[in-house]
Amino acid sequence: MMKEDIIYGGVVKQIREKRQLSQAELAEGICSQSMLSRIEHNLLVPNINVIRQLCERLTITMDEVINQTTTNSWLGFMRECSESNRHEDLQLLVKETAKSIGIIFPSKIERQEYLYYKGTCELILNRDNQLALNSFQESLNCTYSSDKEAVTDMEILLLSVIGKIYYEEGQGSIGLSFMEKALERFYVGINKREEIELPYIFANLGMSMIEEGNPKRALEILEEGILWNKKKQRFFCMSKLYLFKGLALNDLGQIDESIDAVKMSESLALLEADLSF
């Protein structure tokens, strides 16, 4: 996500100047003045607590801020939270925008992305597979049909996560078919694939293959995901990919390689945690 897509900071600056507050006065007790400066110049996406406190000091509600920003701005916030695993912040954003979803997300593509983040919160934070599945399926239905030729990154991601839930709920064959379809469609137009969260499709199917007793196939899939991430110079989901790789190698009897992969996973998990702040 491009930081310039997020215009929350510009709104904060306009209101602060209208209220005749200095940066130091607005930031006092909330964040540093240098952080506020970066927020106002759209160089930093603050967490939701900071957003709320700034709004309160400016005597403006989150809804009023929403009305002065664009759809891309709020989807940008959600995207940033999702990609950095700030799911509590993501859930707060989902709840805030749910009040005006028809106004804020008028197009099918915008609503699709919103529903994906809603399902993500239901899956990861609430641990409610059925609610998450409903949101993901509603999201997919916004744009997808089985005979569609050009499938988007978001549709591929949705196919995979829907398959993962079906698989975890005991509907293995249906789940695997969804995850396999996601991987198959990924390779159609692979050079145009850019969605940061796409490595999930390799992790989902790779782990399922391990559970199916097919570690060789799992290893192939997981290494493909690792390679794609490396080509994109990204770390998203890498710790999980290496952890599952370690499990697959262990099942194949390659113990030393398995240990190395798990150690790499642990190192990457620390790096991912640092990058999330």
mmCIF file of C-alpha atoms in Angstrom:
data_model
loop_
_atom_site.group_PDB
_atom_site.id
_atom_site.type_symbol
_atom_site.label_atom_id
_atom_site.label_comp_id
_atom_site.label_asym_id
_atom_site.label_seq_id
_atom_site.Cartn_x
_atom_site.Cartn_y
_atom_site.Cartn_z
ATOM 1 C CA MET A 1 0.000 0.000 0.000
ATOM 2 C CA MET A 2 1.250 3.448 -0.871
ATOM 3 C CA LYS A 3 1.361 5.778 2.128
ATOM 4 C CA GLU A 4 0.113 8.640 -0.053
ATOM 5 C CA ASP A 5 -3.205 6.785 -0.342
ATOM 6 C CA ILE A 6 -3.817 7.487 3.342
ATOM 7 C CA ILE A 7 -5.086 11.038 3.759
ATOM 8 C CA TYR A 8 -6.108 10.855 7.428
ATOM 9 C CA GLY A 9 -3.038 12.900 8.329
ATOM 10 C CA GLY A 10 -4.034 15.706 6.012
ATOM 11 C CA VAL A 11 -7.459 15.904 7.658
ATOM 12 C CA VAL A 12 -5.848 16.028 11.109
ATOM 13 C CA LYS A 13 -3.569 18.861 10.018
ATOM 14 C CA GLN A 14 -6.445 20.878 8.540
ATOM 15 C CA ILE A 15 -8.568 20.558 11.681
ATOM 16 C CA ARG A 16 -5.617 21.253 13.993
ATOM 17 C CA GLU A 17 -4.855 24.486 12.136
ATOM 18 C CA LYS A 18 -8.548 25.422 12.156
ATOM 19 C CA ARG A 19 -8.571 24.900 15.941
ATOM 20 C CA GLN A 20 -5.386 27.041 16.145
ATOM 21 C CA LEU A 21 -3.471 24.298 17.928
ATOM 22 C CA SER A 22 0.245 23.743 17.549
ATOM 23 C CA GLN A 23 1.606 20.267 16.871
ATOM 24 C CA ALA A 24 3.023 20.225 20.397
ATOM 25 C CA GLU A 25 -0.371 21.067 21.912
ATOM 26 C CA LEU A 26 -2.206 18.399 19.943
ATOM 27 C CA ALA A 27 0.434 15.732 20.528
ATOM 28 C CA GLU A 28 0.901 16.321 24.284
ATOM 29 C CA GLY A 29 0.182 13.120 26.209
ATOM 30 C CA ILE A 30 -0.800 11.235 23.036
ATOM 31 C CA CYS A 31 2.322 10.869 20.944
ATOM 32 C CA SER A 32 5.575 12.716 20.224
ATOM 33 C CA GLN A 33 5.500 15.870 18.131
ATOM 34 C CA SER A 34 7.739 14.186 15.566
ATOM 35 C CA MET A 35 5.264 11.299 15.285
ATOM 36 C CA LEU A 36 2.384 13.733 14.782
ATOM 37 C CA SER A 37 4.377 15.478 12.060
ATOM 38 C CA ARG A 38 4.878 12.163 10.266
ATOM 39 C CA ILE A 39 1.161 11.373 10.630
ATOM 40 C CA GLU A 40 0.157 14.751 9.201
ATOM 41 C CA HIS A 41 2.443 14.240 6.224
ATOM 42 C CA ASN A 42 0.975 10.765 5.633
ATOM 43 C CA LEU A 43 4.318 9.078 6.359
ATOM 44 C CA LEU A 44 3.008 7.034 9.282
ATOM 45 C CA VAL A 45 -0.182 5.079 9.889
ATOM 46 C CA PRO A 46 -1.011 5.464 13.613
ATOM 47 C CA ASN A 47 -2.724 2.807 15.664
ATOM 48 C CA ILE A 48 -6.408 3.212 16.430
ATOM 49 C CA ASN A 49 -5.879 4.429 20.000
ATOM 50 C CA VAL A 50 -3.794 7.324 18.719
ATOM 51 C CA ILE A 51 -6.403 8.116 16.065
ATOM 52 C CA ARG A 52 -9.166 8.157 18.681
ATOM 53 C CA GLN A 53 -7.216 10.376 21.095
ATOM 54 C CA LEU A 54 -6.313 12.868 18.385
ATOM 55 C CA CYS A 55 -9.953 13.005 17.298
ATOM 56 C CA GLU A 56 -11.102 13.581 20.882
ATOM 57 C CA ARG A 57 -8.652 16.438 21.383
ATOM 58 C CA LEU A 58 -9.762 17.969 18.111
ATOM 59 C CA THR A 59 -13.396 17.532 19.237
ATOM 60 C CA ILE A 60 -14.235 15.543 16.119
ATOM 61 C CA THR A 61 -15.608 12.021 15.859
ATOM 62 C CA MET A 62 -14.212 9.148 13.853
ATOM 63 C CA ASP A 63 -17.345 9.290 11.700
ATOM 64 C CA GLU A 64 -16.626 12.928 10.851
ATOM 65 C CA VAL A 65 -13.091 11.998 9.870
ATOM 66 C CA ILE A 66 -14.447 9.222 7.659
ATOM 67 C CA ASN A 67 -16.714 11.713 5.906
ATOM 68 C CA GLN A 68 -13.707 13.905 5.084
ATOM 69 C CA THR A 69 -11.543 11.121 3.698
ATOM 70 C CA THR A 70 -11.825 8.819 0.709
ATOM 71 C CA THR A 71 -12.741 5.144 0.490
ATOM 72 C CA ASN A 72 -9.141 4.385 -0.471
ATOM 73 C CA SER A 73 -7.983 6.070 2.718
ATOM 74 C CA TRP A 74 -9.978 3.755 4.970
ATOM 75 C CA LEU A 75 -9.239 0.648 2.965
ATOM 76 C CA GLY A 76 -5.626 1.756 3.137
ATOM 77 C CA PHE A 77 -5.789 1.839 6.935
ATOM 78 C CA MET A 78 -7.314 -1.632 6.981
ATOM 79 C CA ARG A 79 -4.757 -2.955 4.529
ATOM 80 C CA GLU A 80 -1.922 -1.574 6.604
ATOM 81 C CA CYS A 81 -3.285 -3.183 9.783
ATOM 82 C CA SER A 82 -3.875 -6.536 8.076
ATOM 83 C CA GLU A 83 -0.461 -6.679 6.434
ATOM 84 C CA SER A 84 1.277 -5.808 9.711
ATOM 85 C CA ASN A 85 -0.871 -8.259 11.729
ATOM 86 C CA ARG A 86 -2.423 -5.450 13.820
ATOM 87 C CA HIS A 87 -5.720 -7.305 13.977
ATOM 88 C CA GLU A 88 -7.108 -5.521 17.051
ATOM 89 C CA ASP A 89 -6.735 -2.200 15.215
ATOM 90 C CA LEU A 90 -8.230 -3.783 12.105
ATOM 91 C CA GLN A 91 -11.278 -4.924 14.052
ATOM 92 C CA LEU A 92 -11.847 -1.423 15.422
ATOM 93 C CA LEU A 93 -11.707 -0.006 11.900
ATOM 94 C CA VAL A 94 -14.129 -2.631 10.641
ATOM 95 C CA LYS A 95 -16.584 -1.759 13.419
ATOM 96 C CA GLU A 96 -16.263 1.985 12.825
ATOM 97 C CA THR A 97 -16.856 1.784 9.081
ATOM 98 C CA ALA A 98 -19.658 -0.784 9.423
ATOM 99 C CA LYS A 99 -21.953 2.055 10.501
ATOM 100 C CA SER A 100 -21.801 3.576 7.023
ATOM 101 C CA ILE A 101 -20.695 0.667 4.837
ATOM 102 C CA GLY A 102 -23.055 1.488 1.971
ATOM 103 C CA ILE A 103 -21.711 5.041 1.762
ATOM 104 C CA ILE A 104 -18.043 4.355 2.419
ATOM 105 C CA PHE A 105 -17.734 1.259 0.226
ATOM 106 C CA PRO A 106 -20.200 1.759 -2.658
ATOM 107 C CA SER A 107 -18.476 -0.405 -5.276
ATOM 108 C CA LYS A 108 -18.322 -4.205 -5.349
ATOM 109 C CA ILE A 109 -14.514 -4.245 -5.231
ATOM 110 C CA GLU A 110 -14.421 -1.914 -2.215
ATOM 111 C CA ARG A 111 -17.081 -3.907 -0.394
ATOM 112 C CA GLN A 112 -15.215 -7.109 -1.246
ATOM 113 C CA GLU A 113 -12.033 -5.890 0.430
ATOM 114 C CA TYR A 114 -13.944 -4.649 3.476
ATOM 115 C CA LEU A 115 -15.653 -8.036 3.873
ATOM 116 C CA TYR A 116 -12.297 -9.800 3.599
ATOM 117 C CA TYR A 117 -10.992 -7.794 6.556
ATOM 118 C CA LYS A 118 -14.223 -8.412 8.474
ATOM 119 C CA GLY A 119 -13.822 -12.156 7.911
ATOM 120 C CA THR A 120 -10.166 -11.977 8.934
ATOM 121 C CA CYS A 121 -11.127 -10.488 12.300
ATOM 122 C CA GLU A 122 -13.855 -13.084 12.825
ATOM 123 C CA LEU A 123 -11.393 -15.860 12.025
ATOM 124 C CA ILE A 124 -8.300 -14.682 13.900
ATOM 125 C CA LEU A 125 -9.677 -12.687 16.839
ATOM 126 C CA ASN A 126 -13.127 -14.177 17.405
ATOM 127 C CA ARG A 127 -12.162 -17.684 16.272
ATOM 128 C CA ASP A 128 -15.590 -18.072 14.722
ATOM 129 C CA ASN A 129 -15.119 -20.148 11.583
ATOM 130 C CA GLN A 130 -18.765 -19.977 10.525
ATOM 131 C CA LEU A 131 -19.047 -16.194 10.751
ATOM 132 C CA ALA A 132 -15.710 -15.846 8.989
ATOM 133 C CA LEU A 133 -16.793 -18.256 6.254
ATOM 134 C CA ASN A 134 -19.993 -16.271 5.712
ATOM 135 C CA SER A 135 -18.027 -13.011 5.353
ATOM 136 C CA PHE A 136 -15.432 -14.549 3.037
ATOM 137 C CA GLN A 137 -18.094 -16.140 0.830
ATOM 138 C CA GLU A 138 -20.052 -12.887 0.660
ATOM 139 C CA SER A 139 -16.809 -11.141 -0.242
ATOM 140 C CA LEU A 140 -15.990 -13.636 -2.998
ATOM 141 C CA ASN A 141 -19.511 -13.411 -4.406
ATOM 142 C CA CYS A 142 -19.073 -9.672 -4.957
ATOM 143 C CA THR A 143 -17.036 -10.297 -8.116
ATOM 144 C CA TYR A 144 -16.305 -13.997 -8.670
ATOM 145 C CA SER A 145 -17.910 -16.650 -10.838
ATOM 146 C CA SER A 146 -16.583 -20.147 -11.544
ATOM 147 C CA ASP A 147 -16.248 -19.460 -15.273
ATOM 148 C CA LYS A 148 -14.400 -16.182 -14.799
ATOM 149 C CA GLU A 149 -11.164 -16.107 -16.803
ATOM 150 C CA ALA A 150 -9.210 -13.241 -15.222
ATOM 151 C CA VAL A 151 -9.185 -13.825 -11.470
ATOM 152 C CA THR A 152 -7.929 -11.072 -9.159
ATOM 153 C CA ASP A 153 -5.423 -11.423 -6.329
ATOM 154 C CA MET A 154 -8.193 -10.865 -3.780
ATOM 155 C CA GLU A 155 -10.363 -13.578 -5.330
ATOM 156 C CA ILE A 156 -7.431 -16.019 -5.198
ATOM 157 C CA LEU A 157 -6.833 -15.164 -1.551
ATOM 158 C CA LEU A 158 -10.515 -15.666 -0.768
ATOM 159 C CA LEU A 159 -10.661 -19.033 -2.537
ATOM 160 C CA SER A 160 -7.757 -20.219 -0.408
ATOM 161 C CA VAL A 161 -9.026 -19.006 2.963
ATOM 162 C CA ILE A 162 -12.517 -20.379 2.267
ATOM 163 C CA GLY A 163 -10.914 -23.721 1.430
ATOM 164 C CA LYS A 164 -8.876 -23.618 4.624
ATOM 165 C CA ILE A 165 -12.002 -23.145 6.735
ATOM 166 C CA TYR A 166 -13.871 -25.948 4.959
ATOM 167 C CA TYR A 167 -10.860 -28.205 5.526
ATOM 168 C CA GLU A 168 -10.662 -27.339 9.232
ATOM 169 C CA GLU A 169 -14.395 -27.964 9.580
ATOM 170 C CA GLY A 170 -14.003 -31.540 8.359
ATOM 171 C CA GLN A 171 -15.002 -31.028 4.725
ATOM 172 C CA GLY A 172 -11.605 -32.043 3.394
ATOM 173 C CA SER A 173 -12.380 -32.662 -0.256
ATOM 174 C CA ILE A 174 -14.241 -29.360 -0.651
ATOM 175 C CA GLY A 175 -11.520 -27.490 1.214
ATOM 176 C CA LEU A 176 -8.724 -28.977 -0.867
ATOM 177 C CA SER A 177 -10.558 -28.204 -4.109
ATOM 178 C CA PHE A 178 -10.837 -24.530 -3.141
ATOM 179 C CA MET A 179 -7.177 -24.305 -2.101
ATOM 180 C CA GLU A 180 -5.966 -26.121 -5.215
ATOM 181 C CA LYS A 181 -8.056 -23.822 -7.404
ATOM 182 C CA ALA A 182 -6.533 -20.801 -5.681
ATOM 183 C CA LEU A 183 -3.012 -22.031 -6.413
ATOM 184 C CA GLU A 184 -3.926 -22.940 -9.981
ATOM 185 C CA ARG A 185 -5.382 -19.497 -10.660
ATOM 186 C CA PHE A 186 -2.394 -17.834 -9.001
ATOM 187 C CA TYR A 187 -0.134 -19.120 -11.766
ATOM 188 C CA VAL A 188 -2.411 -17.679 -14.450
ATOM 189 C CA GLY A 189 -0.924 -14.226 -14.828
ATOM 190 C CA ILE A 190 1.677 -14.808 -12.112
ATOM 191 C CA ASN A 191 3.797 -11.883 -13.309
ATOM 192 C CA LYS A 192 0.959 -9.514 -12.405
ATOM 193 C CA ARG A 193 0.392 -10.885 -8.908
ATOM 194 C CA GLU A 194 1.150 -8.238 -6.274
ATOM 195 C CA GLU A 195 -1.106 -8.763 -3.221
ATOM 196 C CA ILE A 196 1.182 -8.930 -0.172
ATOM 197 C CA GLU A 197 -0.962 -11.540 1.595
ATOM 198 C CA LEU A 198 -0.858 -14.067 -1.280
ATOM 199 C CA PRO A 199 1.737 -16.260 0.494
ATOM 200 C CA TYR A 200 -1.185 -17.455 2.613
ATOM 201 C CA ILE A 201 -2.308 -19.622 -0.310
ATOM 202 C CA PHE A 202 0.972 -21.595 -0.145
ATOM 203 C CA ALA A 203 0.844 -21.876 3.653
ATOM 204 C CA ASN A 204 -2.816 -23.002 3.651
ATOM 205 C CA LEU A 205 -2.397 -25.711 1.031
ATOM 206 C CA GLY A 206 1.063 -26.711 2.221
ATOM 207 C CA MET A 207 -0.116 -27.379 5.771
ATOM 208 C CA SER A 208 -3.147 -29.243 4.469
ATOM 209 C CA MET A 209 -0.883 -31.519 2.410
ATOM 210 C CA ILE A 210 1.122 -32.293 5.556
ATOM 211 C CA GLU A 211 -2.091 -33.237 7.343
ATOM 212 C CA GLU A 212 -3.068 -35.349 4.322
ATOM 213 C CA GLY A 213 0.167 -37.322 4.737
ATOM 214 C CA ASN A 214 1.765 -35.914 1.585
ATOM 215 C CA PRO A 215 4.873 -34.070 2.852
ATOM 216 C CA LYS A 216 6.593 -34.206 -0.542
ATOM 217 C CA ARG A 217 3.806 -32.220 -2.212
ATOM 218 C CA ALA A 218 3.670 -29.923 0.825
ATOM 219 C CA LEU A 219 7.389 -29.193 0.537
ATOM 220 C CA GLU A 220 7.048 -28.303 -3.150
ATOM 221 C CA ILE A 221 4.210 -25.883 -2.435
ATOM 222 C CA LEU A 222 5.913 -24.246 0.549
ATOM 223 C CA GLU A 223 9.174 -23.746 -1.330
ATOM 224 C CA GLU A 224 7.225 -22.128 -4.169
ATOM 225 C CA GLY A 225 5.746 -19.681 -1.654
ATOM 226 C CA ILE A 226 9.141 -18.918 -0.139
ATOM 227 C CA LEU A 227 10.628 -18.343 -3.589
ATOM 228 C CA TRP A 228 7.796 -15.988 -4.606
ATOM 229 C CA ASN A 229 8.252 -13.965 -1.417
ATOM 230 C CA LYS A 230 11.995 -13.724 -2.032
ATOM 231 C CA LYS A 231 11.456 -12.521 -5.590
ATOM 232 C CA LYS A 232 9.141 -9.816 -4.253
ATOM 233 C CA GLN A 233 11.635 -9.059 -1.452
ATOM 234 C CA ARG A 234 8.942 -9.479 1.193
ATOM 235 C CA PHE A 235 8.695 -11.187 4.572
ATOM 236 C CA PHE A 236 4.930 -11.616 4.864
ATOM 237 C CA CYS A 237 4.023 -15.073 6.226
ATOM 238 C CA MET A 238 7.622 -16.245 5.806
ATOM 239 C CA SER A 239 7.941 -17.547 9.362
ATOM 240 C CA LYS A 240 4.870 -19.724 8.842
ATOM 241 C CA LEU A 241 6.127 -20.987 5.473
ATOM 242 C CA TYR A 242 9.472 -22.009 6.987
ATOM 243 C CA LEU A 243 7.791 -23.592 10.020
ATOM 244 C CA PHE A 244 5.568 -25.720 7.786
ATOM 245 C CA LYS A 245 8.587 -26.506 5.635
ATOM 246 C CA GLY A 246 10.288 -27.802 8.762
ATOM 247 C CA LEU A 247 7.303 -30.027 9.513
ATOM 248 C CA ALA A 248 7.306 -31.409 5.971
ATOM 249 C CA LEU A 249 11.048 -32.100 6.087
ATOM 250 C CA ASN A 250 10.635 -33.840 9.437
ATOM 251 C CA ASP A 251 7.949 -36.102 7.971
ATOM 252 C CA LEU A 252 10.324 -36.893 5.108
ATOM 253 C CA GLY A 253 12.994 -37.928 7.600
ATOM 254 C CA GLN A 254 15.293 -34.981 6.782
ATOM 255 C CA ILE A 255 15.852 -34.050 10.413
ATOM 256 C CA ASP A 256 18.843 -31.684 10.083
ATOM 257 C CA GLU A 257 17.143 -29.713 7.284
ATOM 258 C CA SER A 258 13.967 -29.652 9.377
ATOM 259 C CA ILE A 259 15.793 -28.145 12.348
ATOM 260 C CA ASP A 260 17.372 -25.499 10.116
ATOM 261 C CA ALA A 261 13.977 -24.548 8.682
ATOM 262 C CA VAL A 262 12.423 -24.222 12.153
ATOM 263 C CA LYS A 263 15.322 -22.039 13.315
ATOM 264 C CA MET A 264 14.828 -19.840 10.262
ATOM 265 C CA SER A 265 11.125 -19.632 11.114
ATOM 266 C CA GLU A 266 11.914 -18.444 14.626
ATOM 267 C CA SER A 267 14.298 -15.765 13.342
ATOM 268 C CA LEU A 268 11.787 -14.557 10.777
ATOM 269 C CA ALA A 269 9.020 -14.424 13.406
ATOM 270 C CA LEU A 270 11.130 -11.945 15.384
ATOM 271 C CA LEU A 271 11.735 -9.883 12.256
ATOM 272 C CA GLU A 272 8.038 -9.879 11.344
ATOM 273 C CA ALA A 273 7.206 -8.704 14.865
ATOM 274 C CA ASP A 274 9.660 -5.805 14.514
ATOM 275 C CA LEU A 275 8.219 -4.853 11.120
ATOM 276 C CA SER A 276 4.681 -4.755 12.515
ATOM 277 C CA PHE A 277 5.447 -1.666 14.612
#
